[in-house]
Tab-separated table of C-alpha atoms in Angstrom:
chain	number	residue	atom	x	y	z
Z	1	MET	CA	80.185	-44.861	-13.174
Z	2	PRO	CA	78.786	-46.221	-16.474
Z	3	LEU	CA	75.226	-45.279	-17.289
Z	4	SER	CA	74.262	-48.942	-16.945
Z	5	ALA	CA	74.720	-48.417	-13.228
Z	6	ALA	CA	71.324	-46.741	-13.290
Z	7	ALA	CA	70.018	-50.216	-12.580
Z	8	ARG	CA	71.342	-49.714	-9.055
Z	9	PHE	CA	68.849	-46.986	-8.281
Z	10	ARG	CA	66.803	-47.742	-5.206
Z	11	TYR	CA	63.764	-45.471	-5.242
Z	12	THR	CA	61.749	-47.256	-2.575
Z	13	VAL	CA	62.444	-44.322	-0.245
Z	14	VAL	CA	63.908	-41.644	-2.520
Z	15	ALA	CA	62.325	-40.674	-5.830
Z	16	GLY	CA	60.585	-37.819	-7.575
Z	17	ALA	CA	62.130	-34.428	-8.271
Z	18	THR	CA	65.798	-33.668	-7.846
Z	19	ALA	CA	66.827	-30.038	-7.430
Z	20	VAL	CA	70.402	-29.469	-8.513
Z	21	VAL	CA	72.626	-26.500	-7.686
Z	22	ILE	CA	75.874	-26.281	-9.640
Z	23	GLY	CA	78.664	-23.761	-9.178
Z	24	SER	CA	78.277	-20.060	-8.565
Z	25	GLY	CA	75.297	-19.816	-10.906
Z	26	PHE	CA	73.054	-21.651	-8.422
Z	27	THR	CA	70.997	-23.237	-11.175
Z	28	PHE	CA	68.051	-25.251	-9.829
Z	29	VAL	CA	66.811	-27.898	-12.234
Z	30	GLY	CA	63.807	-30.102	-11.534
Z	31	LEU	CA	64.267	-33.527	-13.048
Z	32	THR	CA	61.489	-36.079	-12.699
Z	33	ARG	CA	62.229	-39.789	-12.318
Z	34	ASP	CA	59.356	-42.247	-11.963
Z	35	ALA	CA	59.411	-44.658	-9.051
Z	36	GLY	CA	58.960	-48.358	-9.668
Z	37	ALA	CA	55.636	-50.128	-9.200
Z	38	GLY	CA	54.367	-50.011	-5.655
Z	39	THR	CA	56.856	-47.402	-4.488
Z	40	ALA	CA	55.973	-44.181	-2.724
Z	41	VAL	CA	57.274	-41.115	-4.510
Z	42	SER	CA	58.847	-38.486	-2.284
Z	43	GLN	CA	60.965	-35.424	-2.913
Z	44	ALA	CA	64.726	-35.646	-3.113
Z	45	ALA	CA	67.053	-32.698	-3.532
Z	46	SER	CA	70.753	-32.134	-3.915
Z	47	GLU	CA	73.170	-29.256	-4.282
Z	48	GLN	CA	76.827	-28.852	-5.128
Z	49	ARG	CA	79.457	-26.177	-4.863
Z	50	THR	CA	83.158	-26.376	-5.654
Z	51	LEU	CA	85.843	-23.967	-4.442
Z	52	PRO	CA	88.896	-23.396	-6.640
Z	53	ALA	CA	92.048	-24.922	-5.237
Z	54	ALA	CA	95.094	-22.845	-4.381
Z	55	ASP	CA	97.634	-25.453	-5.440
Z	56	PRO	CA	98.727	-26.418	-8.992
Z	57	ALA	CA	96.665	-29.616	-8.927
Z	58	PRO	CA	93.196	-28.405	-7.949
Z	59	PRO	CA	90.020	-30.420	-7.768
Z	60	SER	CA	87.360	-29.744	-10.350
Z	61	PRO	CA	86.911	-26.041	-11.173
Z	62	THR	CA	83.673	-24.228	-10.569
Z	63	VAL	CA	81.148	-25.518	-13.073
Z	64	VAL	CA	79.634	-22.928	-15.373
Z	65	PRO	CA	75.886	-23.450	-15.362
Z	66	SER	CA	74.235	-24.166	-18.665
Z	67	SER	CA	70.661	-24.365	-19.841
Z	68	PRO	CA	68.863	-27.577	-18.798
Z	69	PRO	CA	67.314	-29.947	-21.346
Z	70	PRO	CA	63.934	-28.910	-22.776
Z	71	SER	CA	62.105	-31.403	-20.538
Z	72	ALA	CA	63.524	-29.865	-17.354
Z	73	ARG	CA	61.633	-27.365	-15.259
Z	74	PRO	CA	64.281	-24.743	-14.366
Z	75	THR	CA	64.374	-22.386	-11.454
Z	76	THR	CA	67.506	-20.276	-11.630
Z	77	LYS	CA	69.237	-17.280	-10.170
Z	78	ALA	CA	71.365	-16.910	-13.309
Z	79	PRO	CA	70.671	-13.617	-15.163
Z	80	LYS	CA	69.512	-15.200	-18.432
Z	81	ALA	CA	67.285	-17.897	-16.986
Z	82	THR	CA	63.535	-17.720	-16.557
Z	83	PRO	CA	62.382	-18.569	-13.018
Z	84	ALA	CA	59.700	-21.185	-12.563
Z	85	THR	CA	57.585	-22.171	-9.588
Z	86	LYS	CA	58.560	-25.425	-7.913
Z	87	LYS	CA	55.859	-28.109	-7.898
Z	88	LYS	CA	54.449	-28.883	-4.465
Z	89	THR	CA	55.345	-32.322	-3.162
Z	90	THR	CA	54.642	-34.422	-0.098
Z	91	SER	CA	58.054	-33.512	1.343
Z	92	PRO	CA	58.470	-29.773	0.620
Z	93	GLU	CA	61.719	-27.957	1.221
Z	94	PRO	CA	61.370	-26.115	4.541
Z	95	THR	CA	60.768	-22.365	4.457
Z	96	LYS	CA	64.063	-20.592	4.928
Z	97	ARG	CA	64.406	-18.435	8.007
Z	98	ARG	CA	67.263	-16.810	9.840
Z	99	THR	CA	69.278	-19.398	11.707
Z	100	LYS	CA	71.631	-19.332	14.671
Z	101	PRO	CA	74.886	-21.296	14.709
Z	102	PRO	CA	74.174	-24.663	16.365
Z	103	THR	CA	75.833	-25.364	19.691
Z	104	SER	CA	76.047	-29.079	18.970
Z	105	ALA	CA	76.151	-31.217	15.860
Z	106	PRO	CA	73.698	-34.061	15.194
Z	107	GLU	CA	75.340	-37.466	15.195
Z	108	THR	CA	75.203	-39.917	12.324
Z	109	SER	CA	74.961	-43.591	13.185
Z	110	GLY	CA	78.181	-45.479	12.573
Z	111	SER	CA	76.223	-48.051	10.587
Z	112	VAL	CA	74.849	-45.354	8.279
Z	113	LEU	CA	78.302	-43.817	7.814
Z	114	ASP	CA	79.789	-47.192	6.907
Z	115	GLN	CA	77.074	-47.942	4.354
Z	116	VAL	CA	77.199	-44.536	2.667
Z	117	LEU	CA	80.999	-44.306	2.618
Z	118	GLY	CA	81.194	-47.833	1.227
Z	119	HIS	CA	78.672	-46.964	-1.487
Z	120	ILE	CA	80.636	-43.883	-2.546
Z	121	ASN	CA	83.980	-45.676	-2.498
Z	122	ALA	CA	82.562	-48.543	-4.566
Z	123	ALA	CA	81.670	-45.987	-7.253
Z	124	ARG	CA	85.204	-44.581	-7.123
Z	125	LYS	CA	86.675	-48.072	-7.390
Z	126	ASP	CA	84.581	-48.685	-10.519
Z	127	GLU	CA	86.326	-45.667	-12.055
Z	128	GLY	CA	89.802	-46.801	-10.989
Z	129	LEU	CA	90.031	-44.178	-8.235
Z	130	PRO	CA	91.341	-44.596	-4.679
Z	131	PRO	CA	88.780	-44.565	-1.854
Z	132	PHE	CA	87.961	-41.490	0.171
Z	133	THR	CA	89.273	-41.366	3.726
Z	134	LEU	CA	86.615	-40.376	6.259
Z	135	ASP	CA	87.766	-37.262	8.132
Z	136	THR	CA	86.201	-36.730	11.578
Z	137	LYS	CA	86.804	-32.962	11.601
Z	138	LEU	CA	85.288	-32.613	8.148
Z	139	SER	CA	82.338	-34.748	9.265
Z	140	ARG	CA	81.750	-32.364	12.164
Z	141	ALA	CA	81.701	-29.425	9.739
Z	142	ALA	CA	79.164	-31.351	7.649
Z	143	ALA	CA	77.062	-32.112	10.738
Z	144	LEU	CA	76.957	-28.487	11.872
Z	145	HIS	CA	75.802	-27.421	8.416
Z	146	ASN	CA	73.212	-30.203	8.322
Z	147	GLN	CA	71.814	-28.936	11.623
Z	148	LEU	CA	71.427	-25.418	10.226
Z	149	MET	CA	69.561	-26.723	7.181
Z	150	ILE	CA	67.263	-28.806	9.392
Z	151	SER	CA	66.689	-25.873	11.755
Z	152	GLY	CA	65.078	-23.758	9.041
Z	153	CYS	CA	67.726	-22.659	6.560
Z	154	GLY	CA	66.569	-25.245	4.045
Z	155	LEU	CA	68.683	-26.648	1.238
Z	156	SER	CA	71.587	-24.206	0.926
Z	157	HIS	CA	75.384	-24.176	0.952
Z	158	GLU	CA	75.497	-21.024	3.058
Z	159	CYS	CA	72.842	-20.329	5.665
Z	160	PRO	CA	72.237	-16.818	7.059
Z	161	GLY	CA	75.026	-15.919	9.454
Z	162	GLU	CA	77.155	-18.861	8.334
Z	163	GLY	CA	80.496	-18.716	6.550
Z	164	GLY	CA	81.265	-20.294	3.193
Z	165	ILE	CA	82.327	-23.923	2.962
Z	166	GLY	CA	86.039	-23.118	3.200
Z	167	ASP	CA	85.528	-21.039	6.340
Z	168	ARG	CA	83.389	-23.786	7.855
Z	169	PHE	CA	86.065	-26.399	7.204
Z	170	SER	CA	88.876	-24.251	8.585
Z	171	ALA	CA	86.847	-23.506	11.730
Z	172	GLN	CA	86.924	-27.229	12.529
Z	173	GLY	CA	90.685	-27.447	12.045
Z	174	VAL	CA	90.567	-28.974	8.560
Z	175	LYS	CA	93.609	-28.197	6.399
Z	176	TRP	CA	92.753	-27.814	2.745
Z	177	SER	CA	93.589	-26.024	-0.492
Z	178	GLY	CA	90.697	-27.381	-2.552
Z	179	ALA	CA	87.179	-28.084	-1.279
Z	180	ALA	CA	83.732	-29.087	-2.516
Z	181	GLU	CA	80.307	-29.960	-1.163
Z	182	ASN	CA	77.173	-31.895	-2.153
Z	183	ILE	CA	73.956	-31.612	-0.143
Z	184	GLY	CA	70.502	-33.132	-0.406
Z	185	TYR	CA	67.445	-34.507	1.344
Z	186	GLY	CA	64.769	-37.149	0.884
Z	187	SER	CA	62.055	-38.860	2.908
Z	188	SER	CA	62.964	-42.134	4.594
Z	189	GLY	CA	62.094	-44.487	7.391
Z	190	ALA	CA	63.712	-44.227	10.798
Z	191	SER	CA	65.960	-47.291	10.632
Z	192	ASP	CA	69.655	-47.045	9.843
Z	193	SER	CA	69.151	-49.033	6.653
Z	194	ALA	CA	66.365	-46.679	5.506
Z	195	GLN	CA	68.456	-43.568	6.152
Z	196	ALA	CA	71.440	-45.093	4.380
Z	197	GLY	CA	69.154	-46.042	1.494
Z	198	ALA	CA	67.949	-42.452	1.180
Z	199	ALA	CA	71.521	-41.124	1.186
Z	200	ASN	CA	72.675	-43.738	-1.311
Z	201	GLY	CA	69.706	-42.966	-3.563
Z	202	LEU	CA	70.702	-39.300	-3.621
Z	203	THR	CA	74.302	-40.295	-4.321
Z	204	ASP	CA	73.200	-42.518	-7.210
Z	205	SER	CA	71.277	-39.590	-8.700
Z	206	MET	CA	74.441	-37.496	-8.535
Z	207	LEU	CA	76.543	-40.245	-10.092
Z	208	ALA	CA	74.056	-40.568	-12.951
Z	209	GLU	CA	74.529	-36.933	-14.007
Z	210	THR	CA	75.807	-36.257	-17.513
Z	211	PRO	CA	77.823	-33.308	-18.893
Z	212	PRO	CA	77.517	-30.422	-18.749
Z	213	ASN	CA	75.275	-30.688	-15.664
Z	214	ASP	CA	77.459	-33.131	-13.760
Z	215	GLY	CA	79.001	-31.073	-10.966
Z	216	HIS	CA	77.989	-33.495	-8.206
Z	217	ARG	CA	79.388	-36.465	-10.097
Z	218	LYS	CA	82.665	-34.609	-10.633
Z	219	ASN	CA	82.968	-33.997	-6.904
Z	220	LEU	CA	82.340	-37.644	-6.042
Z	221	LEU	CA	84.763	-38.922	-8.694
Z	222	ASN	CA	87.406	-36.194	-8.471
Z	223	PRO	CA	90.885	-37.787	-8.189
Z	224	GLY	CA	92.215	-34.600	-6.582
Z	225	LEU	CA	89.878	-34.882	-3.584
Z	226	LYS	CA	91.116	-37.352	-0.963
Z	227	ARG	CA	89.084	-36.855	2.224
Z	228	ILE	CA	85.347	-36.815	2.862
Z	229	GLY	CA	83.121	-35.643	5.695
Z	230	LEU	CA	79.622	-37.091	5.954
Z	231	SER	CA	76.490	-36.201	7.890
Z	232	ILE	CA	73.216	-38.083	7.390
Z	233	VAL	CA	70.452	-37.089	9.820
Z	234	ARG	CA	66.686	-37.742	9.837
Z	235	ASP	CA	64.577	-34.874	11.159
Z	236	SER	CA	61.314	-34.983	13.119
Z	237	LYS	CA	59.282	-34.883	9.889
Z	238	GLY	CA	60.863	-38.032	8.490
Z	239	VAL	CA	63.193	-36.227	6.080
Z	240	THR	CA	66.778	-37.449	5.883
Z	241	TRP	CA	69.323	-34.698	5.201
Z	242	MET	CA	72.761	-35.385	3.774
Z	243	THR	CA	75.880	-33.242	3.544
Z	244	GLN	CA	78.960	-34.560	1.725
Z	245	ASP	CA	82.075	-32.416	2.198
Z	246	PHE	CA	85.321	-33.003	0.305
Z	247	VAL	CA	88.890	-31.707	0.549
Z	248	ASN	CA	92.194	-32.597	-1.059
């Protein structure tokens, strides 16, 4: 998506700091975006991980983390990075605790799914790419992971006691040779339109990424990834969590 698409950003429900996790380096970068006049600033967060594909035409390879721009406030697990304390916000990331596999997955409203899938596919169309096909099995894998994050794991691609993304997909009967995932959260209202707006705001932040820190954008616009699983769920604290899962 061209940078001019930044005009699309809707920060009436999602704004503030975006925490980004890219590749195996798990680099967290705090990027501040100001909300427009009269808007309430809340925390948004997103993460990405890509698995290498087994076939000759894989989706995007694992992104090698690089140093953020000087204005960024990094928090990193990479050996050479200097950790920094995250700034407290009105919607803090929940404290991580040991989680148990959920027995049921939270459901996403069909209206929310339609709006978010349409938003993502519109971005792909702008780049001359075919639309994603929504996969129900992949969406269930996304929903189960969303439930673990909501239940106390916090923003993470692999909660305690949980398998990696490939194992999670296979457990739901998804056939794949290349897989990727984006996750995030942001405060929103309870209506379907508000939850979809929060998810689309997170997606817009991902699409606005620039190299070399553009792992989320690469997942969303990867021509080698064909199917998507989506879970968008608002918790009891008014935080909407999103998991986007992709396979070829």
